[in-house]
């Protein structure tokens, strides 16, 4: 299975900060990467797919980049509602799909 | 608006079979446009894909669970279901159903149910 790693595992930030979360795949996955946001007690929410395509209805402060093995989720200006855990997922190899371990963003 | 809702027992005994159903409203599981999937999340941990199904009945399963998993679809009820046999404590998790963004199995999931917590205990 393709292993997805994320860094950092958690960090504190302030509203208004620019935030970057990194995801690395154990082998190339092209641009078959999605990013999800999850808040406590809630289901994950799709933010980005195909590495850089913004899901409909997601604020433009979220963006994704990367290809091959290295990917980045950027939040350009952190808002209070963005404090959550973020997961990357590869769907290049669907046997199985795999997710990263998550990056928790909390309030400094 | 598409909605997915998981249902089933919240408590399963070890060695028994976990059975969950996902009811889809505002859309149809008989659509040829989407795969439908199951994902789980042990408390305090990350996400694990279990498997996905197409309206035709084509299924794909996580190899680590394949020997114990069956996913089926009931178009007349707009539902798809998960059965996981021989459960252990390691199967305790919040179980989510979801819809893939396309008819390709290699696609993200854009709609999710609220999740159902399943505990494994005698």
mmCIF file of C-alpha atoms in Angstrom:
data_model
loop_
_atom_site.group_PDB
_atom_site.id
_atom_site.type_symbol
_atom_site.label_atom_id
_atom_site.label_comp_id
_atom_site.label_asym_id
_atom_site.label_seq_id
_atom_site.Cartn_x
_atom_site.Cartn_y
_atom_site.Cartn_z
ATOM 1 C CA UNK A 1 0.000 0.000 0.000
ATOM 2 C CA UNK A 2 1.086 3.559 -0.654
ATOM 3 C CA UNK A 3 1.967 5.267 2.601
ATOM 4 C CA UNK A 4 1.028 8.898 3.095
ATOM 5 C CA UNK A 5 2.854 10.992 5.667
ATOM 6 C CA UNK A 6 2.020 14.511 6.802
ATOM 7 C CA UNK A 7 4.001 17.228 8.480
ATOM 8 C CA UNK A 8 3.705 18.682 10.929
ATOM 9 C CA UNK A 9 1.436 16.382 12.930
ATOM 10 C CA UNK A 10 0.074 19.389 14.771
ATOM 11 C CA UNK A 11 0.787 23.073 15.267
ATOM 12 C CA UNK A 12 -0.663 26.230 16.690
ATOM 13 C CA UNK A 13 -1.482 29.245 14.587
ATOM 14 C CA UNK A 14 -3.273 32.547 14.800
ATOM 15 C CA UNK A 15 -6.159 33.877 12.774
ATOM 16 C CA UNK A 16 -4.758 35.638 9.736
ATOM 17 C CA UNK A 17 -1.718 33.389 9.461
ATOM 18 C CA UNK A 18 -0.672 31.745 6.214
ATOM 19 C CA UNK A 19 -0.500 28.018 6.815
ATOM 20 C CA UNK A 20 1.167 25.230 4.857
ATOM 21 C CA UNK A 21 0.600 21.542 5.483
ATOM 22 C CA UNK A 22 2.761 19.019 3.670
ATOM 23 C CA UNK A 23 1.876 15.514 2.524
ATOM 24 C CA UNK A 24 4.330 13.026 1.088
ATOM 25 C CA UNK A 25 3.550 9.754 -0.688
ATOM 26 C CA UNK A 26 5.800 6.714 -0.459
ATOM 27 C CA UNK A 27 5.681 6.426 -4.258
ATOM 28 C CA UNK A 28 4.475 8.586 -7.062
ATOM 29 C CA UNK A 29 0.730 9.208 -7.160
ATOM 30 C CA UNK A 30 0.632 11.755 -9.972
ATOM 31 C CA UNK A 31 -1.930 14.338 -8.939
ATOM 32 C CA UNK A 32 -4.357 11.809 -7.476
ATOM 33 C CA UNK A 33 -4.448 13.514 -4.096
ATOM 34 C CA UNK A 34 -7.314 14.961 -2.113
ATOM 35 C CA UNK A 35 -7.386 17.070 1.026
ATOM 36 C CA UNK A 36 -10.098 16.890 3.678
ATOM 37 C CA UNK A 37 -10.934 19.002 6.722
ATOM 38 C CA UNK A 38 -12.415 17.360 9.796
ATOM 39 C CA UNK A 39 -13.772 19.040 12.897
ATOM 40 C CA UNK A 40 -14.400 17.139 16.157
ATOM 41 C CA UNK A 41 -17.457 14.924 15.963
ATOM 42 C CA UNK A 42 -17.986 15.697 12.282
ATOM 43 C CA UNK A 43 -17.421 13.865 9.051
ATOM 44 C CA UNK A 44 -14.505 14.845 6.829
ATOM 45 C CA UNK A 45 -15.188 17.537 4.266
ATOM 46 C CA UNK A 46 -13.565 17.494 0.841
ATOM 47 C CA UNK A 47 -11.532 20.650 0.189
ATOM 48 C CA UNK A 48 -9.267 19.845 -2.734
ATOM 49 C CA UNK A 49 -9.074 17.016 -5.271
ATOM 50 C CA UNK A 50 -6.700 16.236 -8.103
ATOM 51 C CA UNK A 51 -4.055 17.934 -5.958
ATOM 52 C CA UNK A 52 -5.133 21.470 -6.822
ATOM 53 C CA UNK A 53 -8.811 21.636 -7.794
ATOM 54 C CA UNK A 54 -10.947 23.460 -5.265
ATOM 55 C CA UNK A 55 -14.151 21.628 -4.413
ATOM 56 C CA UNK A 56 -17.295 23.625 -5.089
ATOM 57 C CA UNK A 57 -18.263 25.845 -2.173
ATOM 58 C CA UNK A 58 -14.848 25.776 -0.510
ATOM 59 C CA UNK A 59 -13.389 29.229 0.222
ATOM 60 C CA UNK A 60 -10.647 30.395 -2.111
ATOM 61 C CA UNK A 61 -8.230 30.875 0.786
ATOM 62 C CA UNK A 62 -7.662 27.110 0.497
ATOM 63 C CA UNK A 63 -5.343 25.926 -2.255
ATOM 64 C CA UNK A 64 -3.435 22.802 -3.105
ATOM 65 C CA UNK A 65 -0.284 22.119 -5.061
ATOM 66 C CA UNK A 66 2.143 19.382 -5.901
ATOM 67 C CA UNK A 67 2.548 16.275 -8.008
ATOM 68 C CA UNK A 68 4.412 13.011 -7.862
ATOM 69 C CA UNK A 69 5.197 12.457 -4.199
ATOM 70 C CA UNK A 70 5.050 15.895 -2.552
ATOM 71 C CA UNK A 71 1.930 17.911 -1.950
ATOM 72 C CA UNK A 72 0.971 21.028 -0.019
ATOM 73 C CA UNK A 73 -2.275 22.401 1.331
ATOM 74 C CA UNK A 74 -2.152 26.152 1.878
ATOM 75 C CA UNK A 75 -4.583 28.287 3.825
ATOM 76 C CA UNK A 76 -3.758 31.839 2.817
ATOM 77 C CA UNK A 77 -5.392 33.651 5.726
ATOM 78 C CA UNK A 78 -6.475 31.389 8.565
ATOM 79 C CA UNK A 79 -9.980 31.987 9.856
ATOM 80 C CA UNK A 80 -11.435 30.874 13.194
ATOM 81 C CA UNK A 81 -13.524 28.220 11.468
ATOM 82 C CA UNK A 82 -10.401 26.652 9.935
ATOM 83 C CA UNK A 83 -9.104 25.235 13.221
ATOM 84 C CA UNK A 84 -9.481 21.530 12.521
ATOM 85 C CA UNK A 85 -7.599 18.410 11.482
ATOM 86 C CA UNK A 86 -6.562 18.070 7.852
ATOM 87 C CA UNK A 87 -6.018 14.778 6.018
ATOM 88 C CA UNK A 88 -4.495 14.048 2.650
ATOM 89 C CA UNK A 89 -5.573 11.008 0.646
ATOM 90 C CA UNK A 90 -4.127 9.295 -2.394
ATOM 91 C CA UNK A 91 -6.450 7.620 -4.863
ATOM 92 C CA UNK A 92 -3.853 6.741 -7.491
ATOM 93 C CA UNK A 93 -3.750 3.195 -6.115
ATOM 94 C CA UNK A 94 -7.245 2.257 -5.071
ATOM 95 C CA UNK A 95 -6.235 -1.058 -3.605
ATOM 96 C CA UNK A 96 -6.233 0.464 -1.162
ATOM 97 C CA UNK A 97 -6.935 4.173 -1.002
ATOM 98 C CA UNK A 98 -4.835 5.533 1.828
ATOM 99 C CA UNK A 99 -4.979 8.593 4.009
ATOM 100 C CA UNK A 100 -2.296 10.516 5.820
ATOM 101 C CA UNK A 101 -2.320 10.498 9.639
ATOM 102 C CA UNK A 102 -3.664 14.027 9.843
ATOM 103 C CA UNK A 103 -2.428 17.482 10.816
ATOM 104 C CA UNK A 104 -4.199 19.237 13.654
ATOM 105 C CA UNK A 105 -4.309 23.015 13.518
ATOM 106 C CA UNK A 106 -5.258 24.710 16.745
ATOM 107 C CA UNK A 107 -5.395 28.216 18.089
ATOM 108 C CA UNK A 108 -2.174 29.723 19.384
ATOM 109 C CA UNK B 1 -29.338 18.229 -1.712
ATOM 110 C CA UNK B 2 -27.603 14.893 -1.378
ATOM 111 C CA UNK B 3 -27.735 13.354 2.086
ATOM 112 C CA UNK B 4 -26.312 10.095 3.364
ATOM 113 C CA UNK B 5 -27.320 8.509 6.648
ATOM 114 C CA UNK B 6 -25.711 5.513 8.315
ATOM 115 C CA UNK B 7 -27.804 3.187 10.438
ATOM 116 C CA UNK B 8 -27.329 -0.046 12.327
ATOM 117 C CA UNK B 9 -26.390 -1.435 15.735
ATOM 118 C CA UNK B 10 -23.979 0.641 17.771
ATOM 119 C CA UNK B 11 -22.814 -2.411 19.709
ATOM 120 C CA UNK B 12 -21.531 -5.649 18.233
ATOM 121 C CA UNK B 13 -20.180 -8.678 20.107
ATOM 122 C CA UNK B 14 -16.707 -9.994 19.338
ATOM 123 C CA UNK B 15 -16.668 -12.637 16.577
ATOM 124 C CA UNK B 16 -20.068 -11.510 15.284
ATOM 125 C CA UNK B 17 -20.900 -9.635 12.084
ATOM 126 C CA UNK B 18 -21.191 -5.878 11.929
ATOM 127 C CA UNK B 19 -23.995 -4.766 9.613
ATOM 128 C CA UNK B 20 -24.563 -1.167 8.590
ATOM 129 C CA UNK B 21 -26.749 0.518 6.010
ATOM 130 C CA UNK B 22 -26.352 3.845 4.267
ATOM 131 C CA UNK B 23 -29.538 5.485 3.036
ATOM 132 C CA UNK B 24 -29.141 8.028 0.271
ATOM 133 C CA UNK B 25 -31.621 10.848 -0.246
ATOM 134 C CA UNK B 26 -31.550 13.718 -2.701
ATOM 135 C CA UNK B 27 -29.736 11.430 -5.111
ATOM 136 C CA UNK B 28 -29.763 7.838 -6.265
ATOM 137 C CA UNK B 29 -27.440 4.901 -5.739
ATOM 138 C CA UNK B 30 -28.644 3.670 -9.132
ATOM 139 C CA UNK B 31 -26.838 6.538 -10.826
ATOM 140 C CA UNK B 32 -24.112 5.453 -13.209
ATOM 141 C CA UNK B 33 -22.198 8.580 -12.287
ATOM 142 C CA UNK B 34 -20.793 7.628 -8.904
ATOM 143 C CA UNK B 35 -19.144 5.021 -6.762
ATOM 144 C CA UNK B 36 -20.317 4.736 -3.144
ATOM 145 C CA UNK B 37 -17.987 3.872 -0.310
ATOM 146 C CA UNK B 38 -17.428 3.005 3.335
ATOM 147 C CA UNK B 39 -14.660 4.513 5.456
ATOM 148 C CA UNK B 40 -13.961 4.069 9.149
ATOM 149 C CA UNK B 41 -12.129 5.979 11.853
ATOM 150 C CA UNK B 42 -11.137 4.404 15.174
ATOM 151 C CA UNK B 43 -11.603 6.845 18.062
ATOM 152 C CA UNK B 44 -8.782 9.368 18.104
ATOM 153 C CA UNK B 45 -7.202 7.918 14.985
ATOM 154 C CA UNK B 46 -7.065 8.412 11.248
ATOM 155 C CA UNK B 47 -9.219 7.329 8.341
ATOM 156 C CA UNK B 48 -9.283 3.884 6.725
ATOM 157 C CA UNK B 49 -11.049 3.092 3.461
ATOM 158 C CA UNK B 50 -13.044 -0.138 3.698
ATOM 159 C CA UNK B 51 -14.481 -0.530 0.232
ATOM 160 C CA UNK B 52 -16.657 0.934 -2.507
ATOM 161 C CA UNK B 53 -19.454 -0.189 -4.808
ATOM 162 C CA UNK B 54 -20.899 0.881 -8.164
ATOM 163 C CA UNK B 55 -24.585 0.644 -9.074
ATOM 164 C CA UNK B 56 -23.759 -2.362 -11.243
ATOM 165 C CA UNK B 57 -22.592 -4.227 -8.153
ATOM 166 C CA UNK B 58 -18.903 -3.898 -8.937
ATOM 167 C CA UNK B 59 -17.010 -3.743 -5.685
ATOM 168 C CA UNK B 60 -13.510 -2.898 -4.570
ATOM 169 C CA UNK B 61 -12.291 -3.732 -1.078
ATOM 170 C CA UNK B 62 -9.318 -2.809 1.046
ATOM 171 C CA UNK B 63 -7.066 -5.881 0.768
ATOM 172 C CA UNK B 64 -6.479 -5.793 4.521
ATOM 173 C CA UNK B 65 -10.206 -6.340 5.141
ATOM 174 C CA UNK B 66 -11.295 -8.118 1.980
ATOM 175 C CA UNK B 67 -11.684 -11.553 3.551
ATOM 176 C CA UNK B 68 -14.239 -10.187 6.022
ATOM 177 C CA UNK B 69 -16.065 -7.486 4.054
ATOM 178 C CA UNK B 70 -19.124 -7.530 1.857
ATOM 179 C CA UNK B 71 -20.664 -4.377 0.391
ATOM 180 C CA UNK B 72 -23.982 -4.598 -1.412
ATOM 181 C CA UNK B 73 -26.443 -2.210 -3.001
ATOM 182 C CA UNK B 74 -30.241 -2.056 -2.977
ATOM 183 C CA UNK B 75 -31.416 0.353 -5.632
ATOM 184 C CA UNK B 76 -35.087 -0.085 -4.752
ATOM 185 C CA UNK B 77 -34.396 1.367 -1.311
ATOM 186 C CA UNK B 78 -31.624 3.746 -2.400
ATOM 187 C CA UNK B 79 -29.308 2.073 0.073
ATOM 188 C CA UNK B 80 -25.967 0.373 0.180
ATOM 189 C CA UNK B 81 -24.770 -1.817 3.000
ATOM 190 C CA UNK B 82 -21.664 -3.022 4.758
ATOM 191 C CA UNK B 83 -21.097 -6.357 6.440
ATOM 192 C CA UNK B 84 -17.906 -7.012 8.361
ATOM 193 C CA UNK B 85 -17.556 -10.469 9.830
ATOM 194 C CA UNK B 86 -15.619 -11.834 12.796
ATOM 195 C CA UNK B 87 -15.223 -8.442 14.431
ATOM 196 C CA UNK B 88 -12.707 -7.746 17.162
ATOM 197 C CA UNK B 89 -11.968 -4.743 19.330
ATOM 198 C CA UNK B 90 -9.812 -3.422 16.496
ATOM 199 C CA UNK B 91 -12.965 -2.919 14.426
ATOM 200 C CA UNK B 92 -14.435 -0.412 16.879
ATOM 201 C CA UNK B 93 -14.707 2.873 15.028
ATOM 202 C CA UNK B 94 -16.923 5.554 13.606
ATOM 203 C CA UNK B 95 -18.134 4.208 10.284
ATOM 204 C CA UNK B 96 -18.880 6.664 7.486
ATOM 205 C CA UNK B 97 -20.577 6.135 4.163
ATOM 206 C CA UNK B 98 -19.751 8.438 1.314
ATOM 207 C CA UNK B 99 -20.051 9.195 -2.376
ATOM 208 C CA UNK B 100 -17.136 9.354 -4.752
ATOM 209 C CA UNK B 101 -16.950 12.415 -6.968
ATOM 210 C CA UNK B 102 -17.198 10.343 -10.138
ATOM 211 C CA UNK B 103 -17.880 6.973 -11.713
ATOM 212 C CA UNK B 104 -14.186 6.221 -11.468
ATOM 213 C CA UNK B 105 -13.074 4.169 -8.510
ATOM 214 C CA UNK B 106 -9.961 6.326 -8.385
ATOM 215 C CA UNK B 107 -11.678 9.431 -7.117
ATOM 216 C CA UNK B 108 -12.116 11.392 -3.909
ATOM 217 C CA UNK B 109 -15.261 11.368 -1.758
ATOM 218 C CA UNK B 110 -17.264 14.568 -1.828
ATOM 219 C CA UNK B 111 -20.282 13.707 0.299
ATOM 220 C CA UNK B 112 -20.236 11.920 3.629
ATOM 221 C CA UNK B 113 -22.771 10.707 6.138
ATOM 222 C CA UNK B 114 -22.545 11.935 9.704
ATOM 223 C CA UNK B 115 -21.004 8.659 10.845
ATOM 224 C CA UNK B 116 -22.085 5.975 13.276
ATOM 225 C CA UNK B 117 -20.048 4.808 16.245
ATOM 226 C CA UNK B 118 -19.722 1.055 16.498
ATOM 227 C CA UNK B 119 -18.422 -0.465 19.723
ATOM 228 C CA UNK B 120 -17.235 -4.072 19.918
ATOM 229 C CA UNK B 121 -17.867 -5.605 23.321
ATOM 230 C CA UNK B 122 -19.444 -8.674 24.884
#
